[in-house]
Short mmCIF file of C-alpha atoms and ligand atoms in Angstrom, two decimals:
data_model
loop_
_atom_site.label_atom_id
_atom_site.label_comp_id
_atom_site.label_asym_id
_atom_site.label_seq_id
_atom_site.Cartn_x
_atom_site.Cartn_y
_atom_site.Cartn_z
CA UNK A 78 16.03 55.53 15.45
CA UNK A 79 17.95 54.76 18.62
CA UNK A 80 20.72 52.23 18.13
CA UNK A 81 20.97 49.16 20.32
CA UNK A 82 23.75 47.58 22.28
CA UNK A 83 24.08 43.80 21.91
CA UNK A 84 26.31 41.63 24.07
CA UNK A 85 27.51 38.27 22.80
CA UNK A 86 28.91 36.14 25.63
CA UNK A 87 29.63 32.54 26.34
CA UNK A 88 32.30 30.18 27.60
CA UNK A 89 35.81 30.30 26.11
CA UNK A 90 36.19 28.59 22.76
CA UNK A 91 32.48 28.51 22.05
CA UNK A 92 33.00 30.45 18.82
CA UNK A 93 31.88 33.93 19.85
CA UNK A 94 34.90 35.55 18.23
CA UNK A 95 34.23 33.80 14.92
CA UNK A 96 30.54 34.68 14.96
CA UNK A 97 31.15 38.27 16.02
CA UNK A 98 33.57 38.57 13.12
CA UNK A 99 31.05 37.10 10.66
CA UNK A 100 28.47 39.62 11.86
CA UNK A 101 30.95 42.47 11.43
CA UNK A 102 32.04 41.41 7.94
CA UNK A 103 28.54 40.78 6.59
CA UNK A 104 26.64 43.61 8.28
CA UNK A 105 28.02 47.10 7.80
CA UNK A 106 25.20 48.45 9.98
CA UNK A 107 26.53 46.61 13.07
CA UNK A 108 29.78 47.70 14.66
CA UNK A 109 31.90 45.36 16.71
CA UNK A 110 33.24 47.07 19.80
CA UNK A 111 36.94 46.94 20.47
CA UNK A 112 38.02 46.03 23.99
CA UNK A 113 41.15 47.06 25.81
CA UNK A 114 43.47 44.34 27.05
CA UNK A 115 46.83 43.88 28.72
CA UNK A 116 47.48 40.50 27.13
CA UNK A 117 50.13 40.04 24.46
CA UNK A 118 49.22 40.34 20.82
CA UNK A 119 48.74 37.00 19.09
CA UNK A 120 50.11 36.47 15.62
CA UNK A 121 48.13 38.44 13.07
CA UNK A 122 46.39 40.68 15.61
CA UNK A 123 46.48 44.45 15.20
CA UNK A 124 46.25 47.22 17.77
CA UNK A 125 43.02 49.19 17.35
CA UNK A 126 41.48 46.40 15.28
CA UNK A 127 41.37 43.26 17.43
CA UNK A 128 41.96 45.04 20.74
CA UNK A 129 43.48 48.22 22.08
CA UNK A 130 46.61 46.72 23.63
CA UNK A 131 47.57 48.59 26.81
CA UNK A 132 50.23 48.28 29.48
CA UNK A 133 48.97 47.17 32.87
CA UNK A 134 49.66 50.65 34.29
CA UNK A 135 47.63 52.40 31.60
CA UNK A 136 44.80 49.87 31.89
CA UNK A 137 44.54 50.34 35.67
CA UNK A 138 44.68 54.12 35.31
CA UNK A 139 41.68 53.98 32.96
CA UNK A 140 39.86 51.49 35.19
CA UNK A 141 40.30 53.74 38.23
CA UNK A 142 39.08 56.72 36.22
CA UNK A 143 35.84 54.78 35.49
CA UNK A 144 36.46 54.66 31.76
CA UNK A 145 35.27 51.04 31.34
CA UNK A 146 31.72 49.67 31.40
CA UNK A 147 33.22 46.59 32.89
CA UNK A 148 36.57 44.96 33.15
CA UNK A 149 37.84 41.68 34.44
CA UNK A 150 41.05 39.86 35.02
CA UNK A 151 41.32 36.35 33.72
CA UNK A 152 44.22 34.17 32.78
CA UNK A 153 46.47 36.84 34.34
CA UNK A 154 45.39 39.58 31.94
CA UNK A 155 42.89 42.43 32.09
CA UNK A 156 40.09 42.96 29.59
CA UNK A 157 37.74 45.95 29.56
CA UNK A 158 34.98 47.56 27.51
CA UNK A 159 35.77 51.23 26.85
CA UNK A 160 32.69 53.40 27.52
CA UNK A 161 33.64 56.24 25.19
CA UNK A 162 34.24 53.96 22.20
CA UNK A 163 30.88 52.20 22.66
CA UNK A 164 28.90 55.41 23.24
CA UNK A 165 30.42 57.16 20.26
CA UNK A 166 29.79 54.21 17.95
CA UNK A 167 26.17 53.87 19.16
CA UNK A 168 25.47 57.32 17.75
CA UNK A 169 25.98 55.84 14.30
CA UNK A 170 24.93 52.19 14.43
CA UNK A 171 24.08 49.13 16.53
CA UNK A 172 27.04 47.90 18.55
CA UNK A 173 27.97 44.32 19.38
CA UNK A 174 30.21 43.55 22.35
CA UNK A 175 31.95 40.19 22.42
CA UNK A 176 32.92 39.62 26.04
CA UNK A 177 33.02 37.01 28.77
CA UNK A 178 29.93 36.01 30.71
CA UNK A 179 30.65 38.19 33.76
CA UNK A 180 31.15 41.18 31.51
CA UNK A 181 27.68 40.77 30.07
CA UNK A 182 26.04 41.06 33.47
CA UNK A 183 28.04 44.14 34.38
CA UNK A 184 27.12 45.90 31.14
CA UNK A 185 23.43 45.10 31.73
CA UNK A 186 23.65 46.60 35.24
CA UNK A 187 24.72 49.93 33.72
CA UNK A 188 22.77 49.68 30.47
CA UNK A 189 19.51 47.81 31.17
CA UNK A 190 18.55 48.38 27.52
CA UNK A 191 21.42 46.14 26.35
CA UNK A 192 20.36 42.82 24.80
CA UNK A 193 22.35 39.88 26.20
CA UNK A 194 22.91 36.79 24.04
CA UNK A 195 24.49 33.67 25.52
CA UNK A 196 26.32 31.48 23.02
CA UNK A 197 26.88 27.87 24.00
CA UNK A 198 28.51 24.76 22.60
CA UNK A 199 26.41 21.67 21.86
CA UNK A 200 28.50 19.78 24.44
CA UNK A 201 31.49 20.23 26.74
CA UNK A 202 33.41 17.64 24.67
CA UNK A 203 32.90 19.70 21.53
CA UNK A 204 34.20 22.74 23.38
CA UNK A 205 37.27 20.89 24.62
CA UNK A 206 38.04 19.76 21.07
CA UNK A 207 37.63 23.27 19.73
CA UNK A 208 39.99 24.73 22.35
CA UNK A 209 42.63 22.10 21.60
CA UNK A 210 42.25 22.49 17.83
CA UNK A 211 42.69 26.25 18.14
CA UNK A 212 46.10 25.42 19.59
CA UNK A 213 46.97 28.89 20.89
CA UNK A 214 47.09 27.78 24.52
CA UNK A 215 49.11 25.29 26.54
CA UNK A 216 47.37 22.19 27.90
CA UNK A 217 47.40 23.71 31.42
CA UNK A 218 45.63 26.82 30.24
CA UNK A 219 43.04 24.79 28.35
CA UNK A 220 42.33 22.80 31.53
CA UNK A 221 41.99 26.06 33.47
CA UNK A 222 39.49 27.35 30.94
CA UNK A 223 37.49 24.14 31.06
CA UNK A 224 37.35 24.33 34.86
CA UNK A 225 35.57 27.64 34.50
CA UNK A 226 32.89 26.18 32.27
CA UNK A 227 30.50 25.06 34.95
CA UNK A 228 30.47 28.49 36.52
CA UNK A 229 30.05 30.18 33.14
CA UNK A 230 27.05 28.05 32.26
CA UNK A 231 25.40 28.95 35.57
CA UNK A 232 25.09 32.55 34.33
CA UNK A 233 23.06 31.63 31.26
CA UNK A 234 19.79 32.23 33.10
CA UNK A 235 20.51 35.96 33.34
CA UNK A 236 20.70 36.33 29.56
CA UNK A 237 17.90 37.46 27.25
CA UNK A 238 18.64 34.83 24.59
CA UNK A 239 20.56 31.54 24.27
CA UNK A 240 22.00 30.35 20.97
CA UNK A 241 23.64 26.95 20.42
CA UNK A 242 26.67 27.04 18.14
CA UNK A 243 26.50 23.63 16.52
CA UNK A 244 26.46 24.73 12.91
CA UNK A 245 28.18 28.10 12.40
CA UNK A 246 25.87 29.35 9.63
CA UNK A 247 22.75 28.36 11.58
CA UNK A 248 24.02 30.11 14.70
CA UNK A 249 24.82 33.16 12.59
CA UNK A 250 21.29 33.24 11.14
CA UNK A 251 19.79 32.95 14.59
CA UNK A 252 21.89 35.84 15.88
CA UNK A 253 20.96 38.04 12.94
CA UNK A 254 17.28 37.27 13.52
CA UNK A 255 17.58 38.29 17.19
CA UNK A 256 19.41 41.50 16.28
CA UNK A 257 16.82 42.33 13.61
CA UNK A 258 13.87 41.66 15.93
CA UNK A 259 15.34 43.68 18.80
CA UNK A 260 16.29 46.55 16.50
CA UNK A 261 12.66 46.97 15.48
CA UNK A 262 11.54 47.36 19.12
CA UNK A 263 11.39 50.85 20.56
P1 5GP B 172 41.20 36.22 24.22
O1 5GP B 172 42.44 36.42 25.04
O2 5GP B 172 41.05 34.81 23.76
O3 5GP B 172 41.10 37.22 23.08
O4 5GP B 172 39.97 36.54 25.14
C1 5GP B 172 39.86 35.92 26.38
C2 5GP B 172 38.52 36.22 26.95
O5 5GP B 172 38.38 37.63 27.21
C3 5GP B 172 37.37 35.85 26.03
O6 5GP B 172 36.43 35.08 26.77
C4 5GP B 172 36.82 37.17 25.62
O7 5GP B 172 35.45 37.11 25.31
C5 5GP B 172 37.09 38.02 26.85
N1 5GP B 172 37.02 39.46 26.61
C6 5GP B 172 37.40 40.14 25.51
N2 5GP B 172 37.16 41.44 25.65
C7 5GP B 172 36.59 41.60 26.87
C8 5GP B 172 36.12 42.74 27.59
O8 5GP B 172 36.12 43.87 27.14
N3 5GP B 172 35.64 42.48 28.84
C9 5GP B 172 35.58 41.24 29.38
N4 5GP B 172 35.09 41.10 30.59
N5 5GP B 172 36.01 40.16 28.71
C10 5GP B 172 36.51 40.34 27.49
#
């Protein structure tokens, strides 16, 4: 059976990282792709596990060589999806990409068979609270992220599915259902 590529996207702080992690931990048949980034490691993060942490020079070299499905610069750092890592993993199992909303569209342009899932918060207020509670960013950066929200939500229409993350377990179940249903299709 051919394995499928799933893309989980949504505005910052909507919980896609948490959900992607739950999917990875509970489903050995789904691999979570690892992106490359130039941003600094946060406490507890590991190279080759959370991200492949690259220097800006190395990242741009790979980008120019066409080694990413997509990459983008936001909040002064680059993020990219490595083609070889995704392709190699797809030989063995379904792959889930957890990327920003622009990234999802770019992947779909190159891989029309990819299934795009848009994760959203029940309300902007809930999202603001979540970003502040996470407390890894300065107030300025949080405001910058919130300013992007409107634009990010405008891309929802290009996605195959929308899932509201109100209750984490319910959102998880919905995602697993989508992945199961799509995996059965040819
Ligand atoms: P963070 O710095 O919080 O880990 O991630 C910041 C943003 O980068 C998140 O919205 C995350 O989904 C996005 N991101 C992570 N990996 C990729 C990637 O490979 N490509 C793109 N375009 N965005 C990514």
